[in-house]
Short mmCIF file of C-alpha atoms and ligand atoms in Angstrom, two decimals:
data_model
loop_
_atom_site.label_atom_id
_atom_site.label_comp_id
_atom_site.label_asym_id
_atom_site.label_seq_id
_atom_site.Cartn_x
_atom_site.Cartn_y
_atom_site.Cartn_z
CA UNK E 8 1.65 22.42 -25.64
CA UNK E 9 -0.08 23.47 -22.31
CA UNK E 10 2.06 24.24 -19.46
CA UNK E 11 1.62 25.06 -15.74
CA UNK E 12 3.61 27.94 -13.97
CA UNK E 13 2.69 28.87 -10.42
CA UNK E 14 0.63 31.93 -9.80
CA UNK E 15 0.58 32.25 -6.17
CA UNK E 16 2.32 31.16 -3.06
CA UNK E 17 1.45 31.13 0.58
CA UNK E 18 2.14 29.30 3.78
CA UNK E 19 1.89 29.47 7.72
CA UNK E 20 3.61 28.32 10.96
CA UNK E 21 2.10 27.63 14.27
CA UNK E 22 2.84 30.44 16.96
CA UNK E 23 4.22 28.48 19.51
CA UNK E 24 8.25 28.58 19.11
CA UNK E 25 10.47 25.81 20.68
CA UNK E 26 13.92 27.12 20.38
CA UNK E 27 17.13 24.73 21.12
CA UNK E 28 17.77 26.42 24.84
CA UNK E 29 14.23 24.88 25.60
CA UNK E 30 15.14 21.57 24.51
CA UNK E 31 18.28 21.68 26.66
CA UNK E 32 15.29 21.20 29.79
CA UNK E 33 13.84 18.80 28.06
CA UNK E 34 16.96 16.34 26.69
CA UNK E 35 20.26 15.86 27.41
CA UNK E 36 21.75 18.22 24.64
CA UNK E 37 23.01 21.81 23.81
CA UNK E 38 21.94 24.90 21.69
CA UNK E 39 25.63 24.55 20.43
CA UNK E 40 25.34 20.77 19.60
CA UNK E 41 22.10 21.05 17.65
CA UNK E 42 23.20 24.06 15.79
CA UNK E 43 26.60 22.52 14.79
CA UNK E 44 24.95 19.31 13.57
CA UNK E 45 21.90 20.63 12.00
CA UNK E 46 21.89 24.45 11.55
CA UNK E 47 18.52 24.28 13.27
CA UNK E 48 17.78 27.17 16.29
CA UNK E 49 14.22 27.08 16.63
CA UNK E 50 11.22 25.33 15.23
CA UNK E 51 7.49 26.47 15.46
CA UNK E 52 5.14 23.18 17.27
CA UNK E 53 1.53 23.08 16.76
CA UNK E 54 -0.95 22.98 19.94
CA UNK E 55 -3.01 20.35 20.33
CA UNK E 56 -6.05 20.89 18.88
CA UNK E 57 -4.17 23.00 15.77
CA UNK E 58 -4.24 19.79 12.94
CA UNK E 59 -2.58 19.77 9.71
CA UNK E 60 -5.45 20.68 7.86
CA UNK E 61 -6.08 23.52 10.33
CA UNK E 62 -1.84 24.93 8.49
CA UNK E 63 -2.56 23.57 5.35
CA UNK E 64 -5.89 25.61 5.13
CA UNK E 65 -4.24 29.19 6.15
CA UNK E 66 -1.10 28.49 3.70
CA UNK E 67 -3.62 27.52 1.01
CA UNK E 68 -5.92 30.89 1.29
CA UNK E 69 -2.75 33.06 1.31
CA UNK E 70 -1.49 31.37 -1.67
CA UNK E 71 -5.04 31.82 -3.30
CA UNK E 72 -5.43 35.72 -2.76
CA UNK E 73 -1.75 35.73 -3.50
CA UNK E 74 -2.42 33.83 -6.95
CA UNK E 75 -5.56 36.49 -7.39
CA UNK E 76 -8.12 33.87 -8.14
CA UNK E 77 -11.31 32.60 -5.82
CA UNK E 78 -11.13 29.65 -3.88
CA UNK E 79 -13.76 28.29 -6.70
CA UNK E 80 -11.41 28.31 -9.47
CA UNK E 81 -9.56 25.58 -7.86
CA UNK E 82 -10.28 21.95 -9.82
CA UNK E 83 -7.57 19.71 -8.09
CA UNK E 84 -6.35 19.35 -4.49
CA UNK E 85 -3.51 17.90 -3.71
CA UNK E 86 -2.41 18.03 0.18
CA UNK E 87 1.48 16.02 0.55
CA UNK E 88 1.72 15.19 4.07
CA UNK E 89 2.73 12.62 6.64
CA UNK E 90 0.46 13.35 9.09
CA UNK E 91 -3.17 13.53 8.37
CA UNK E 92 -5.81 14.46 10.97
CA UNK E 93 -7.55 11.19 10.87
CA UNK E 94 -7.06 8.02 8.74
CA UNK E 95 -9.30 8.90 6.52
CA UNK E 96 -10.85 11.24 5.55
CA UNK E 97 -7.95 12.79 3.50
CA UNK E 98 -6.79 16.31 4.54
CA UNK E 99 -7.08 17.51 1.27
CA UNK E 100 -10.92 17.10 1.57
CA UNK E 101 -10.71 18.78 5.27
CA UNK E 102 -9.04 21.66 3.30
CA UNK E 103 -12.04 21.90 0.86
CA UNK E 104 -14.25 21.87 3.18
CA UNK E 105 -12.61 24.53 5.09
CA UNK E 106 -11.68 26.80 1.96
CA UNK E 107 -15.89 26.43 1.15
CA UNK E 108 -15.24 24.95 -1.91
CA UNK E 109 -18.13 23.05 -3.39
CA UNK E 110 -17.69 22.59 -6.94
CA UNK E 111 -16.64 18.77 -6.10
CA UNK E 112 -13.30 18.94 -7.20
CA UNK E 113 -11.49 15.77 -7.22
CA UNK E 114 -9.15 16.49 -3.78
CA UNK E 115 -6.42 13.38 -3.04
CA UNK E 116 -3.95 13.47 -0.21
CA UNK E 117 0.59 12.38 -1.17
CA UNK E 118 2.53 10.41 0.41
CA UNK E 119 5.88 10.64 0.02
CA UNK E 120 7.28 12.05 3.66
CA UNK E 121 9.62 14.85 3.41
CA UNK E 122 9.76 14.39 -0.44
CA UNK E 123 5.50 14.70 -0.49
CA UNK E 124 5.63 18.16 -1.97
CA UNK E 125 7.74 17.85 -5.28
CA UNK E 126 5.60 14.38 -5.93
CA UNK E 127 2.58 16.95 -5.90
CA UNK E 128 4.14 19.88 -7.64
CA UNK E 129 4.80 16.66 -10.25
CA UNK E 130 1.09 15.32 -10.34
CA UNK E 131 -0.27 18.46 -10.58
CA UNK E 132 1.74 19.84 -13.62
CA UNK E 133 1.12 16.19 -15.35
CA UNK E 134 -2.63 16.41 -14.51
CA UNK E 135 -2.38 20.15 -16.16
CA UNK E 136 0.13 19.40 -19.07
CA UNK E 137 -2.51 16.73 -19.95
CA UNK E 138 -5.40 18.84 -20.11
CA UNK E 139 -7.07 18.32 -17.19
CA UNK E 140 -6.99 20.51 -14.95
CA UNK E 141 -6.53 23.96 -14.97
CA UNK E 142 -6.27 25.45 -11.15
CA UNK E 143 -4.72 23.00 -8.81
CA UNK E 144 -4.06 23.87 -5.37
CA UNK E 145 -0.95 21.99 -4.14
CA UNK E 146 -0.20 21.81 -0.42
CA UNK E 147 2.70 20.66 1.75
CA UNK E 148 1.60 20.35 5.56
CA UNK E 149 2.81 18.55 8.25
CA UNK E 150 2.41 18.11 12.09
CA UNK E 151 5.46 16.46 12.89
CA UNK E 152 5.56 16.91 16.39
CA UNK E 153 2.78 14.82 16.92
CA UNK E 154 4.91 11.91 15.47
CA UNK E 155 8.21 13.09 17.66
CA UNK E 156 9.58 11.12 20.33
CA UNK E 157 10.86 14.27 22.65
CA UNK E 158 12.98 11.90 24.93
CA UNK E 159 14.68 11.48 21.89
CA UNK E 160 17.47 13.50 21.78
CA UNK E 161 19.12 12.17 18.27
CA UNK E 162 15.56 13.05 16.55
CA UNK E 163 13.62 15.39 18.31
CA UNK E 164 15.61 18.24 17.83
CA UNK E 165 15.13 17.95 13.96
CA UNK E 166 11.46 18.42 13.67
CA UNK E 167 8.95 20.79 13.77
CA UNK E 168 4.89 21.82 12.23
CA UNK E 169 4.40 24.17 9.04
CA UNK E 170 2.22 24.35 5.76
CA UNK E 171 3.14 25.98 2.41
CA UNK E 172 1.36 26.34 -0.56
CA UNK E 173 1.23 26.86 -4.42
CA UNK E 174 -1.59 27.25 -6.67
CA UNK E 175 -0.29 26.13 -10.13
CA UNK E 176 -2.15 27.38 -13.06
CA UNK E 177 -2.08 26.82 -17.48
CA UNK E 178 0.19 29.05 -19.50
CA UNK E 179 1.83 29.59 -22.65
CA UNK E 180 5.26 29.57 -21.28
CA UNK E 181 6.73 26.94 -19.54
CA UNK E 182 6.78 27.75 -15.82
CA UNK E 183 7.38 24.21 -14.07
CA UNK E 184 9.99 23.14 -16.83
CA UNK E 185 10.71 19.17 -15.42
CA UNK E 186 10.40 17.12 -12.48
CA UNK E 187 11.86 13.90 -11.31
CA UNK E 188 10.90 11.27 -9.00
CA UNK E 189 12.04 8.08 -7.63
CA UNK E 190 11.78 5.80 -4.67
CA UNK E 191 13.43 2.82 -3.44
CA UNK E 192 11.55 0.77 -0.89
CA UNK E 193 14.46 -0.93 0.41
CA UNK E 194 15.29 1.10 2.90
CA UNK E 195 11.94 1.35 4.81
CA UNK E 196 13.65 1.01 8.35
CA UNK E 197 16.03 3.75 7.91
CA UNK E 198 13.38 6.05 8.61
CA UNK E 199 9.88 5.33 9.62
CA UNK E 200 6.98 5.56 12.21
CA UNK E 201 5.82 1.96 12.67
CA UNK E 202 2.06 0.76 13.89
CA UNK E 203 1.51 -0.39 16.87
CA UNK E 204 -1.77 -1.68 18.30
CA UNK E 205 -2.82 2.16 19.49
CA UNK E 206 -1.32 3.51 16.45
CA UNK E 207 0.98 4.97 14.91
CA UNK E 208 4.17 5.32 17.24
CA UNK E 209 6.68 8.09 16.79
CA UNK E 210 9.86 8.24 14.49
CA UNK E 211 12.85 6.30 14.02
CA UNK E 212 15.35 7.07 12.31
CA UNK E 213 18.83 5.62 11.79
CA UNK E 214 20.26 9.43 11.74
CA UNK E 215 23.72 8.91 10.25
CA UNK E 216 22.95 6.68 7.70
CA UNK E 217 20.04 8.44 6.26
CA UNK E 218 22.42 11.88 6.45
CA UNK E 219 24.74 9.90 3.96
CA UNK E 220 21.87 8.39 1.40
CA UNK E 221 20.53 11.57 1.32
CA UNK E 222 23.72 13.48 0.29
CA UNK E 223 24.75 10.91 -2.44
CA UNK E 224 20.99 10.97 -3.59
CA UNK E 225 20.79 14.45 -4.04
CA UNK E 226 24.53 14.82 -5.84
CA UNK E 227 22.47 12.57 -8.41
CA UNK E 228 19.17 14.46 -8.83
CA UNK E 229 20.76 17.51 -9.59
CA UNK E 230 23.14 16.11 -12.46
CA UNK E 231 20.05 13.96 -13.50
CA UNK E 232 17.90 17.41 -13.79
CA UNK E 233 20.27 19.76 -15.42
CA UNK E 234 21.22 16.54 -18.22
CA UNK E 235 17.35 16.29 -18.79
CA UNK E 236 17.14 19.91 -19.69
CA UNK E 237 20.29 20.05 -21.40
CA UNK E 238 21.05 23.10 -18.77
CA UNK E 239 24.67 23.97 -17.04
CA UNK E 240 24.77 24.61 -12.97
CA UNK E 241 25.41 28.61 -13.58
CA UNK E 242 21.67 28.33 -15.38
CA UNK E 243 19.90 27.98 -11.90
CA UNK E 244 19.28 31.31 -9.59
CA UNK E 245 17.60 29.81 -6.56
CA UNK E 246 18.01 26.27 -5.24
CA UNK E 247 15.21 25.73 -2.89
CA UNK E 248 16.06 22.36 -1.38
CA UNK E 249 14.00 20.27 1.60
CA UNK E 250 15.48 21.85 4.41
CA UNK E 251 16.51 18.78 6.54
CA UNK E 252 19.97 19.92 7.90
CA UNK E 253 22.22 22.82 7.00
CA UNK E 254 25.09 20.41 6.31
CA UNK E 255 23.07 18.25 3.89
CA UNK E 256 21.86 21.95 2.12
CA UNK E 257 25.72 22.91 2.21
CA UNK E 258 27.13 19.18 0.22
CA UNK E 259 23.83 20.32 -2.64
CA UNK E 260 24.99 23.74 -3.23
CA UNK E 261 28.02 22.48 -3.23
CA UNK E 262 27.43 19.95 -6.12
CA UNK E 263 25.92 23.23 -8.07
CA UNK E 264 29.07 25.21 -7.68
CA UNK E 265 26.74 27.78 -5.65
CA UNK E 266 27.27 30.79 -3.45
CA UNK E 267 24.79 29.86 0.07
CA UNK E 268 23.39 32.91 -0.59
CA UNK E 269 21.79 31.37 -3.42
CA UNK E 270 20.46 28.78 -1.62
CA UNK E 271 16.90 29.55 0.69
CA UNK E 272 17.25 28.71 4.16
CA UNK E 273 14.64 28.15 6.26
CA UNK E 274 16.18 25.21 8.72
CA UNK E 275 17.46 27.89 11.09
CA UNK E 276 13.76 28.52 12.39
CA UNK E 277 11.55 26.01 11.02
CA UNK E 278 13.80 22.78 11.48
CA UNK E 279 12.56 19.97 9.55
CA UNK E 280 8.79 20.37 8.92
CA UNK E 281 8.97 17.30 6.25
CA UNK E 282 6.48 18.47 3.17
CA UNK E 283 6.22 21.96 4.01
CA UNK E 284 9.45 22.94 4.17
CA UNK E 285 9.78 23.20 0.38
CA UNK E 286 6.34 25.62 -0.03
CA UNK E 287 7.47 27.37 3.31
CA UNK E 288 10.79 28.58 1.69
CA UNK E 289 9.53 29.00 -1.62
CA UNK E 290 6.57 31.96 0.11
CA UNK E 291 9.34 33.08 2.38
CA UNK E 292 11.78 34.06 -0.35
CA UNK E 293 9.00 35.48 -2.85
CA UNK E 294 7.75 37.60 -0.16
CA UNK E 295 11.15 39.21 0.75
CA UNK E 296 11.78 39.68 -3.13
CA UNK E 297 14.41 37.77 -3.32
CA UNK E 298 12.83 35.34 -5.99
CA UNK E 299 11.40 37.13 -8.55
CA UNK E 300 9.25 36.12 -11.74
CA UNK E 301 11.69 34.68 -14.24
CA UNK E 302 14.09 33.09 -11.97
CA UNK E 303 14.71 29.57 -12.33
CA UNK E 304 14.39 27.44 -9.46
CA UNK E 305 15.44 24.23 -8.45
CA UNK E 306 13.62 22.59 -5.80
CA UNK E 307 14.91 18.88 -4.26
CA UNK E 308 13.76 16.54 -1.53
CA UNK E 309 14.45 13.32 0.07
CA UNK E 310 12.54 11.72 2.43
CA UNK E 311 11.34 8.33 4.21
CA UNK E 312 10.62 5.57 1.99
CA UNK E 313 13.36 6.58 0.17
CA UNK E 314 11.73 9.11 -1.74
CA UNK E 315 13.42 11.50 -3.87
CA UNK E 316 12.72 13.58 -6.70
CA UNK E 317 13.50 17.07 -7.86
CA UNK E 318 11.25 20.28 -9.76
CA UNK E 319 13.21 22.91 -12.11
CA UNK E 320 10.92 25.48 -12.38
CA UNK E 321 10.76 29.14 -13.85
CA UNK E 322 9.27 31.20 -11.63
N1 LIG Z 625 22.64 16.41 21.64
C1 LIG Z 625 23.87 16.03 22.00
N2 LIG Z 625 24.44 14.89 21.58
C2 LIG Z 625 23.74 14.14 20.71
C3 LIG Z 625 22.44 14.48 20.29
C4 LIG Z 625 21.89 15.68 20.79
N3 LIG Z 625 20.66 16.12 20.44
N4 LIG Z 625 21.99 13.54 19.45
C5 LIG Z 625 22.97 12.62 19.33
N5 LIG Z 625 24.02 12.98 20.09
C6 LIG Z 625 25.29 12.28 20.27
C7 LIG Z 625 25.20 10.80 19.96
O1 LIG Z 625 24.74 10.08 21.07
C8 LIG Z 625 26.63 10.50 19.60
O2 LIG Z 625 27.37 10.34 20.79
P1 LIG Z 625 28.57 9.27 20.90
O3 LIG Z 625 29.58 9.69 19.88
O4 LIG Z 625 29.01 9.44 22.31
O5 LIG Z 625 27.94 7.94 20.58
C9 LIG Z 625 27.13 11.75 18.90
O6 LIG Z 625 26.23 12.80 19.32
C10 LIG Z 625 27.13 11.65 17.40
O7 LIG Z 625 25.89 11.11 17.00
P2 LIG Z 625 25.52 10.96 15.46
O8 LIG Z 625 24.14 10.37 15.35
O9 LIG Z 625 26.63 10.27 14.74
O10 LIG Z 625 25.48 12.50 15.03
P3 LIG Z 625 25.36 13.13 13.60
O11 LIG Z 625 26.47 14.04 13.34
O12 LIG Z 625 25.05 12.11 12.55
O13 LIG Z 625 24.06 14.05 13.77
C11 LIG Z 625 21.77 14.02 13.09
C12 LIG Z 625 22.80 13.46 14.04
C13 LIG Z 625 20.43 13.35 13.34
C14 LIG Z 625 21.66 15.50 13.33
C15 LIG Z 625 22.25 13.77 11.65
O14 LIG Z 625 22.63 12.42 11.48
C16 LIG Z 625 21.22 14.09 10.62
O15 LIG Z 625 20.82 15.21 10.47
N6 LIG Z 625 20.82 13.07 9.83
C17 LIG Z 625 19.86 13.24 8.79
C18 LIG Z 625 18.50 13.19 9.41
C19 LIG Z 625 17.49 13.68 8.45
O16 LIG Z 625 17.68 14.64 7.78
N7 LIG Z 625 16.36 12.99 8.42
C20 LIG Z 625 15.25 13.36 7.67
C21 LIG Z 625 15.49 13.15 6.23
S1 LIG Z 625 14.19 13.88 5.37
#
């Protein structure tokens, strides 16, 4: 059987840093409050002409020379995000055309808000595990403060602009052992950016409520993964969960019986950067050694929609 293990990591954040005492000019709230609720400190905010295929493009060539292969071997891309440059075309061409690749590989942008990510770490290890593909570059990038309301004070201190990256190649051994995803469209006003007639408006979100769902959700993603593989919580190293709020990362390691310093967390200075923050934490932990090749990884997400889903992967 042909299986897909990831090769290479890589991801970038804007320069610009808006840290909580900032916000405190901006809304009526405190460093203390956001950090209490949230875990969140700072978050990095894109300028205005920086798009999310501008991120998605720098994560995806560090991930590249990190993988060791050319641009050219890549025969899928698959960009997750939220918040594409234009309507269409999709970022995930943008990114080809930036990278210089022009071997016309098929290149689709995902969907599935803060969840995006492990629905393209899924589609690409399907599209490989049937045969194919062989190279796909998957990216999670997202702009989010260009879809932030920052006079309001219950959601804009949660957001903020990243890219991360994988490229996921064939091998003999499995490397992404099993993902899982789901979605319920029920609860589409929970959390959403409606249309209005210049646009797309900025998020709403009914805060407390989606804080709950995405607990209980989680609880069952994790017990639905380790059944599928027939695999005990002690048999994970790393959780690397969508880092939406520190209290929502605490209730999941929880669940696992695990130590926080098993868990990556990136919240404290990326806040929520939707489907990025998965790739983002993944790159930062590999490149400070803490996750090393061999170490299984579960990675988990829930997002607008609902979307959920989960990745169990051996690094
Ligand atoms: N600063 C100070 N006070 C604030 C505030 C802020 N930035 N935002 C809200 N408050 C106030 C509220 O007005 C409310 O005041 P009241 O009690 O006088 O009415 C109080 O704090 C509690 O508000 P609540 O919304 O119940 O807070 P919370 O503990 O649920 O925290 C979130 C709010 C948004 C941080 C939290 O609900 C959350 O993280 N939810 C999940 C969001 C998420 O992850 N979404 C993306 C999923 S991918």
């Amino acid at each position: 059987m042909i299986n897909s293990r990831i090769a290479g990591t890589g991801s970038y954040l804007p320069t610009k840093i808006l840290s909580n005492k900032v916000l405190e000019t901006m809304v009526d709230t405190t460093d203390e409050w956001i950090f209490t609720r949230t875990g969140i400190r700072q978050r990095h905010i894109s300028s205005s002409d920086e798009m999310t295929s501008d991120l998605a493009a720098h994560a995806a060539k560090k991930a590249i020379a990190s993988a060791g292969i050319n641009a050219a071997d890549i025969d899928l891309i698959i960009v997750a995000t939220t918040t594409p440059d234009k309507v269409f075309p999709s970022v995930a061409t943008m990114v080809q055309q930036k990278l210089g690749i022009s071997n016309n590989c098929p290149a689709l942008d995902m969907q599935a808000v803060c969840s995006g990510f492990v629905y393209g770490l899924s589609t690409a290890d399907n599209f490989i595990k049937a045969g194919a593909n062989k190279c796909v570059l998957v990216v999670g990038a997202d702009t989010m403060s260009k879809i932030t309301d920052y006079t309001d004070r219950g959601n804009c201190i949660l957001w903020g602009d990243g890219a991360g990256a994988v490229i996921l190649q064939t091998s003999q051994e499995p490397g992404v052992i099993s993902t899982h995803l789901h979605a319920n469209g029920n609860y589409e006003a929970m959390l959403h950016v409606p249309r209005n007639a210049e646009g797309p408006d900025t998020i709403a979100m009914e805060g407390n409520a989606v804080f709950k769902m995405a607990v209980n959700t989680l609880d069952q993603i994790v017990d639905e993964t380790l059944a599928a593989n027939n695999m005990q919580k002690s048999d994970i190293d790393w959780l690397v969960p969508h880092q939406a709020n520190i209290r929502i990362l605490k209730a999941t390691a929880k669940k696992l019986n695990m130590a926080m310093d098993k868990v990556v967390v990136t919240v404290d200075k990326h806040g929520n950067t939707s489907a990025a923050s998965i790739p983002l934490a993944l790159d930062v932990a590999v490149q400070d050694g803490r996750i090393k090749r061999g170490d299984v990884i579960l990675m988990e997400a829930f997002g607008g929609g609902f979307t959920w889903g989960s990745a169990l992967v051996k690094y």
